[in-house]
Coordinates of C-alpha atoms in Angstrom, one line a residue:
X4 CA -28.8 89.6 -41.3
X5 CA -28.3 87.6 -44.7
X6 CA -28.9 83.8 -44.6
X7 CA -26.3 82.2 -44.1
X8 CA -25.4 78.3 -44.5
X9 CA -22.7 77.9 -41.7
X10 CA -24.1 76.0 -38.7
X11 CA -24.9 77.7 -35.5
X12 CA -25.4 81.2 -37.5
X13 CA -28.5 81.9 -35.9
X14 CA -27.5 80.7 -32.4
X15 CA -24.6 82.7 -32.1
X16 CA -26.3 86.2 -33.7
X17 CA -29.2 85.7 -31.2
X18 CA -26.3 85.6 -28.9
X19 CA -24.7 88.1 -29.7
X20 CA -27.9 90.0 -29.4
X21 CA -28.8 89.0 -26.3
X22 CA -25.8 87.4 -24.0
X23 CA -26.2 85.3 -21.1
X24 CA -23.7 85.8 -18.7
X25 CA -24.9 84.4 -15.3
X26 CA -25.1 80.4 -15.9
X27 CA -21.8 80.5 -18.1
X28 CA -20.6 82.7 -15.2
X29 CA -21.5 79.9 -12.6
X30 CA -20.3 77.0 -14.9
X31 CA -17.2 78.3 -15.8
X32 CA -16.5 79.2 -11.8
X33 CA -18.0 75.6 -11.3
X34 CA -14.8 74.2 -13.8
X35 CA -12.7 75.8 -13.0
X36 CA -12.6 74.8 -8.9
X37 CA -12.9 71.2 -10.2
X38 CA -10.2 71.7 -11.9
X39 CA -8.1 73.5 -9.7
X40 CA -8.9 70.6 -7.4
X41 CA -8.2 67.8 -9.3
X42 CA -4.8 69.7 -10.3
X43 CA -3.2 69.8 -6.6
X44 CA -4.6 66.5 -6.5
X45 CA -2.5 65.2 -9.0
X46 CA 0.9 66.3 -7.8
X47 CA 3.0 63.9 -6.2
X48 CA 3.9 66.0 -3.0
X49 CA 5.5 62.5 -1.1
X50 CA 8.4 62.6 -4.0
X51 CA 8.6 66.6 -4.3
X52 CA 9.7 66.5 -0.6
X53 CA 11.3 63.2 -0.1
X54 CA 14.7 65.1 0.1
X55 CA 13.7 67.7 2.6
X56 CA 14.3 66.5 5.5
X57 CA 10.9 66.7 6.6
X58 CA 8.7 64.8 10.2
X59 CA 5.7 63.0 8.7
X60 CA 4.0 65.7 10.9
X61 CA 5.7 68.7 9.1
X62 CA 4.9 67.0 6.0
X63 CA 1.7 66.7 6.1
X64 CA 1.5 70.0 6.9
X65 CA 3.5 70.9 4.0
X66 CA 1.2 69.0 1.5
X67 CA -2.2 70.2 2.8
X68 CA -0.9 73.6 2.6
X69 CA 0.3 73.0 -1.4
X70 CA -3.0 71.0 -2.0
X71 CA -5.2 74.5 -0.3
X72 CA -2.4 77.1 -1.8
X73 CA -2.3 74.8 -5.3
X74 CA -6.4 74.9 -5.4
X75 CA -6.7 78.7 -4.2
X76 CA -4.3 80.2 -6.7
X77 CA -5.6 78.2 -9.7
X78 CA -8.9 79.4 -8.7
X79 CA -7.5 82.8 -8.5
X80 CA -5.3 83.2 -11.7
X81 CA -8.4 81.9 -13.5
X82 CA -10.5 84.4 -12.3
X83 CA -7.2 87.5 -13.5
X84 CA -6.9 85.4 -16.6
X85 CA -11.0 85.9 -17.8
X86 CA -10.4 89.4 -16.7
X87 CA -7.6 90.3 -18.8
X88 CA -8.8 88.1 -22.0
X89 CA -12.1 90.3 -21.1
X90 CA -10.3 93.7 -21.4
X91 CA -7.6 92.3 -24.5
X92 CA -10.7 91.6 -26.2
X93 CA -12.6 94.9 -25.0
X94 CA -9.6 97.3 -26.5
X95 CA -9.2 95.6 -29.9
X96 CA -12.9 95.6 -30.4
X97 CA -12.9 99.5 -29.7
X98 CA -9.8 100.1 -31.6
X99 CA -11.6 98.5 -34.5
X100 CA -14.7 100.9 -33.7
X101 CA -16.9 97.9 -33.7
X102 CA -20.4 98.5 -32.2
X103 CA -20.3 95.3 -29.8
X104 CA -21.3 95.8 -26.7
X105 CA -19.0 95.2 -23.0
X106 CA -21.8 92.3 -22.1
X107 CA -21.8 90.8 -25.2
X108 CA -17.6 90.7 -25.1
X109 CA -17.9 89.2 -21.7
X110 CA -20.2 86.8 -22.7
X111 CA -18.0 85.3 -25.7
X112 CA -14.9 85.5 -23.1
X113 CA -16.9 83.3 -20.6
X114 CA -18.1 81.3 -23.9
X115 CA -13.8 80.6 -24.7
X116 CA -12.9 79.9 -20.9
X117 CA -15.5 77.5 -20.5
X118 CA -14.6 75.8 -23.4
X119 CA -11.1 75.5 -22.8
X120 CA -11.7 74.9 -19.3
X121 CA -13.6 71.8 -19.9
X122 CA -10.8 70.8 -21.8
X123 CA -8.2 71.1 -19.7
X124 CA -10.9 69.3 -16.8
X125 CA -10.5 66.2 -19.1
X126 CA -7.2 66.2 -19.5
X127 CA -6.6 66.3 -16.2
X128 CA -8.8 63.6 -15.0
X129 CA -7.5 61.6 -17.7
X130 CA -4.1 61.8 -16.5
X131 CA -4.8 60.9 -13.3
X132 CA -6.4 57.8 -14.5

């Protein structure tokens, strides 16, 4: 590899060489329950059903089940959405015959959801401040 003056260079090559799946694996599960949690705790569920018609028992009910079913599915659909980035980024590295290999793609896919993730964590807990 030439030198190169771009920061991180030598960080990312070495890990692209050899990627670490298993603690970005549990961090990025670890985000994104937080913030599938913090999510369904920031809707409003009093005002979505203030026209329904609802007991206060049935609407309790009603909002544990959308704070459970809102925390769930997030968790869910983040898990599908790492999957298909995973195989998206898979076929267009093999349809541009690169030599990369499937751990080190699914490494750099953990790398981007993690990233984002952590993101989206703040905003979240900053809009519920």
């Amino acid at each position: 590899m030439e030198k190169s003056k771009l920061p991180f260079v030598q960080h990312f090559y070495k890990l692209c060489e050899q990627p670490k799946c298993r603690l970005k694996l549990l961090i990025t599960i670890i985000v994104t329950i937080l913030s599938a949690i913090f999510g369904s705790l920031a809707i409003d569920y009093n005002k979505m059903f203030e026209n329904a018609n609802m007991t206060d028992h049935q609407l309790d009910q009603a909002k544990l089940l959308g704070q459970v079913g809102g925390a769930v599915g997030s968790v869910f659909s983040a898990i599908i959405g790492i999957v298909i980035t995973f195989i998206v980024i898979l076929l267009i590295s093999k349809i541009m015959k690169s030599d990369t290999s499937g751990k080190s793609i699914f490494s750099a896919t953990l790398s981007y959801t993690l990233v984002t993730g952590i993101i989206g964590l703040i905003v979240i807990v900053i809009q519920q401040l």
